[in-house]
CSV table of C-alpha atoms in Angstrom, one decimal:
chain,number,residue,atom,x,y,z
K,1,MET,CA,2.1,51.0,52.9
K,2,THR,CA,2.9,49.0,49.7
K,3,ARG,CA,1.6,45.5,49.7
K,4,LYS,CA,4.2,42.9,48.5
K,5,VAL,CA,2.9,40.5,45.8
K,6,ARG,CA,3.2,36.9,46.9
K,7,ALA,CA,5.5,34.7,44.8
K,8,ASP,CA,2.7,32.2,43.9
K,9,ALA,CA,0.5,35.1,42.7
K,10,THR,CA,3.3,36.3,40.4
K,11,ASP,CA,3.8,32.8,39.2
K,12,ASN,CA,0.1,32.3,38.6
K,13,ARG,CA,-0.1,35.5,36.6
K,14,ALA,CA,2.9,34.5,34.4
K,15,HIS,CA,1.4,31.1,33.9
K,16,ILE,CA,-2.0,32.6,32.9
K,17,VAL,CA,-0.3,34.9,30.4
K,18,ALA,CA,1.8,32.0,28.9
K,19,THR,CA,-1.3,29.8,28.7
K,20,ALA,CA,-3.4,32.5,27.1
K,21,ARG,CA,-0.6,33.3,24.6
K,22,GLN,CA,-0.5,29.7,23.5
K,23,ALA,CA,-4.3,29.4,23.4
K,24,ILE,CA,-4.7,32.6,21.4
K,25,ALA,CA,-2.0,31.4,19.0
K,26,ALA,CA,-3.8,28.1,18.5
K,27,ASP,CA,-7.4,29.2,18.6
K,28,GLY,CA,-7.7,32.9,18.1
K,29,VAL,CA,-8.6,35.8,20.4
K,30,ASP,CA,-12.2,34.8,21.0
K,31,LEU,CA,-11.4,32.0,23.4
K,32,SER,CA,-13.4,32.2,26.6
K,33,MET,CA,-11.9,33.1,30.0
K,34,ARG,CA,-13.3,29.8,31.3
K,35,GLU,CA,-11.4,27.8,28.7
K,36,ILE,CA,-8.2,29.7,29.3
K,37,ALA,CA,-8.6,29.0,33.1
K,38,ARG,CA,-9.2,25.3,32.3
K,39,ARG,CA,-6.1,25.1,30.1
K,40,ALA,CA,-4.0,26.9,32.8
K,41,GLY,CA,-5.3,24.4,35.4
K,42,LEU,CA,-6.6,27.3,37.6
K,43,GLY,CA,-10.0,28.3,38.9
K,44,ILE,CA,-11.9,31.0,37.0
K,45,ALA,CA,-11.8,33.2,40.1
K,46,THR,CA,-8.0,33.1,40.1
K,47,LEU,CA,-8.0,34.2,36.4
K,48,TYR,CA,-10.4,37.1,37.1
K,49,ARG,CA,-8.3,38.2,40.1
K,50,HIS,CA,-5.4,38.8,37.8
K,51,PHE,CA,-7.4,39.9,34.7
K,52,PRO,CA,-10.8,41.4,35.4
K,53,THR,CA,-11.6,41.4,31.7
K,54,ARG,CA,-10.8,39.3,28.7
K,55,THR,CA,-9.5,42.4,26.9
K,56,GLU,CA,-6.9,42.8,29.7
K,57,LEU,CA,-5.8,39.2,29.4
K,58,VAL,CA,-5.6,39.2,25.6
K,59,SER,CA,-3.6,42.5,25.7
K,60,ALA,CA,-1.2,41.0,28.3
K,61,ALA,CA,-0.8,37.8,26.3
K,62,LEU,CA,0.0,39.7,23.1
K,63,ALA,CA,2.3,42.3,24.6
K,64,GLY,CA,5.5,40.2,24.0
K,65,ASP,CA,4.6,39.6,20.4
K,66,VAL,CA,3.8,43.3,19.9
K,67,ALA,CA,7.2,44.2,21.4
K,68,ALA,CA,8.9,41.7,19.0
K,69,CYS,CA,7.0,43.2,16.0
K,70,ARG,CA,8.1,46.7,17.1
K,71,ALA,CA,11.7,45.6,17.3
K,72,ASP,CA,11.4,43.9,13.9
K,73,MET,CA,10.0,47.1,12.3
K,74,GLU,CA,12.8,49.2,13.9
K,75,ALA,CA,15.4,46.8,12.5
K,76,ALA,CA,13.8,47.0,9.1
K,77,LEU,CA,13.9,50.8,9.2
K,78,SER,CA,17.6,50.7,9.9
K,79,GLU,CA,18.3,48.2,7.1
K,80,PRO,CA,20.0,50.0,4.2
K,81,ASP,CA,18.8,47.7,1.5
K,82,ALA,CA,15.1,48.6,0.8
K,83,TRP,CA,14.1,45.2,-0.6
K,84,THR,CA,15.7,43.3,2.3
K,85,ALA,CA,13.8,45.6,4.7
K,86,LEU,CA,10.4,45.5,3.1
K,87,SER,CA,10.4,41.8,2.1
K,88,GLY,CA,11.7,41.0,5.6
K,89,VAL,CA,8.8,42.8,7.2
K,90,ILE,CA,6.3,41.0,4.9
K,91,ARG,CA,8.0,37.6,5.7
K,92,GLN,CA,7.8,38.3,9.5
K,93,PHE,CA,4.1,39.2,9.1
K,94,ALA,CA,3.5,35.9,7.4
K,95,GLU,CA,5.4,34.0,10.1
K,96,HIS,CA,3.3,35.7,12.7
K,97,GLN,CA,0.2,34.5,10.9
K,98,ILE,CA,1.5,31.0,11.1
K,99,ARG,CA,2.7,31.1,14.7
K,100,ALA,CA,0.2,33.5,16.3
K,101,PRO,CA,-2.8,34.3,14.1
K,102,GLY,CA,-4.5,35.9,17.1
K,103,LEU,CA,-1.9,38.7,17.1
K,104,ASN,CA,-2.9,40.2,13.8
K,105,GLU,CA,-6.5,39.5,14.6
K,106,ALA,CA,-6.3,41.7,17.7
K,107,LEU,CA,-4.0,44.3,16.2
K,108,LEU,CA,-5.6,44.7,12.8
K,109,GLY,CA,-9.1,43.7,13.5
K,110,SER,CA,-11.8,45.2,15.6
K,111,HIS,CA,-11.0,43.2,18.8
K,112,THR,CA,-11.0,45.4,21.9
K,113,ALA,CA,-7.6,44.2,22.9
K,114,GLY,CA,-6.1,46.0,19.9
K,115,GLY,CA,-6.9,49.3,21.7
K,116,ALA,CA,-3.9,48.8,24.0
K,117,PHE,CA,-1.7,48.7,20.9
K,118,ARG,CA,-3.1,51.7,19.0
K,119,ASN,CA,0.2,53.6,19.1
K,120,ASP,CA,2.1,50.5,17.8
K,121,ARG,CA,-0.5,50.0,15.0
K,122,GLN,CA,0.0,53.7,13.9
K,123,ALA,CA,3.8,53.4,14.2
K,124,HIS,CA,3.7,50.2,12.1
K,125,ALA,CA,1.6,51.8,9.4
K,126,ALA,CA,3.9,54.8,9.2
K,127,ALA,CA,7.0,52.6,9.1
K,128,LEU,CA,5.4,50.5,6.3
K,129,GLU,CA,4.8,53.7,4.3
K,130,GLN,CA,8.5,54.6,4.8
K,131,LEU,CA,9.7,51.2,3.7
K,132,VAL,CA,7.5,51.2,0.6
K,133,ALA,CA,8.6,54.7,-0.3
K,134,ARG,CA,12.2,53.8,0.1
K,135,ALA,CA,11.8,50.6,-2.0
K,136,ARG,CA,10.2,52.8,-4.7
K,137,ARG,CA,13.1,55.2,-4.6
K,138,GLN,CA,15.6,52.4,-4.9
K,139,ARG,CA,13.5,51.0,-7.7
K,140,VAL,CA,13.2,47.5,-6.3
K,141,LEU,CA,9.4,47.5,-6.5
K,142,ARG,CA,7.4,46.9,-9.7
K,143,ARG,CA,6.4,50.2,-11.3
K,144,GLY,CA,3.1,51.5,-9.9
K,145,ILE,CA,3.2,49.5,-6.6
K,146,SER,CA,1.9,51.5,-3.7
K,147,VAL,CA,1.7,51.0,0.1
K,148,LYS,CA,-2.0,50.2,-0.5
K,149,ASP,CA,-1.0,47.3,-2.7
K,150,VAL,CA,1.3,46.0,-0.1
K,151,ARG,CA,-1.4,46.3,2.5
K,152,VAL,CA,-3.8,44.3,0.3
K,153,GLY,CA,-1.2,41.6,0.1
K,154,LEU,CA,-0.9,41.5,3.9
K,155,MET,CA,-4.6,41.4,4.2
K,156,ALA,CA,-4.7,38.4,1.9
K,157,ILE,CA,-2.2,36.6,4.1
K,158,SER,CA,-4.1,37.4,7.3
K,159,SER,CA,-7.4,36.4,5.8
K,160,LEU,CA,-6.3,33.0,4.5
K,161,ARG,CA,-8.5,30.3,6.0
K,162,THR,CA,-7.7,26.7,5.4
K,163,GLN,CA,-7.3,23.5,7.4
K,164,ALA,CA,-4.9,24.1,10.2
K,165,ASP,CA,-2.3,21.5,9.0
K,166,ARG,CA,-2.3,23.1,5.5
K,167,ARG,CA,-2.3,26.7,6.7
K,168,PRO,CA,1.5,27.2,7.0
K,169,ASP,CA,2.2,25.9,3.5
K,170,ALA,CA,-0.6,28.0,2.1
K,171,ILE,CA,0.6,31.1,3.8
K,172,ARG,CA,4.2,30.5,2.6
K,173,THR,CA,2.9,29.9,-1.0
K,174,LEU,CA,0.9,33.1,-0.9
K,175,LEU,CA,3.9,34.9,0.6
K,176,ALA,CA,6.2,33.8,-2.3
K,177,LEU,CA,3.6,34.9,-4.8
K,178,LEU,CA,3.2,38.3,-3.2
K,179,LEU,CA,7.0,38.9,-3.0
K,180,THR,CA,7.4,37.9,-6.6
K,181,GLY,CA,4.6,40.2,-7.6
K,182,LEU,CA,6.0,43.2,-5.7
K,183,HIS,CA,9.7,42.8,-6.7
K,184,SER,CA,10.9,44.7,-9.7
K,185,PRO,CA,12.0,42.3,-12.5
K,186,ASP,CA,14.9,44.7,-13.2
K,187,HIS,CA,16.5,43.9,-9.9
């Protein structure tokens, strides 16, 4: 016999995920379960009933962002203009760093929640290689630029640490410098 999930339990789960998503975006993936429960206005036992581990909660909180990244990458791969596709992916990466720094921390770092998205991480890496190769073929990248160079630029964006109120401007400045450095002066 299948047990029907109560509506309030479903609502609590959705509320916990939304709260965790906001908390991770603001404060990173290392926020405690107790703090997330407090921000959700729920008891710690309720949180653990829905998410027995912090890894499960972080994975659930990031699942929507990962799906959006997947869709962005698929759109970039279908974009015929190589520079539009590659620069768009880099811009989206920077915007994720501004809106949800915990996303890249979990996906690209050593956080255990990233394990749930291993296939996405591999697919993103392969897609980035395709985008860079296509940009090189269309000669919209500076001579000698490789996927490794692009990854170093992305790492620079993700590692940027500054005061929270200055961070968006600093990331956007670094983004502009990176795109200018990658783009071929001939195009």
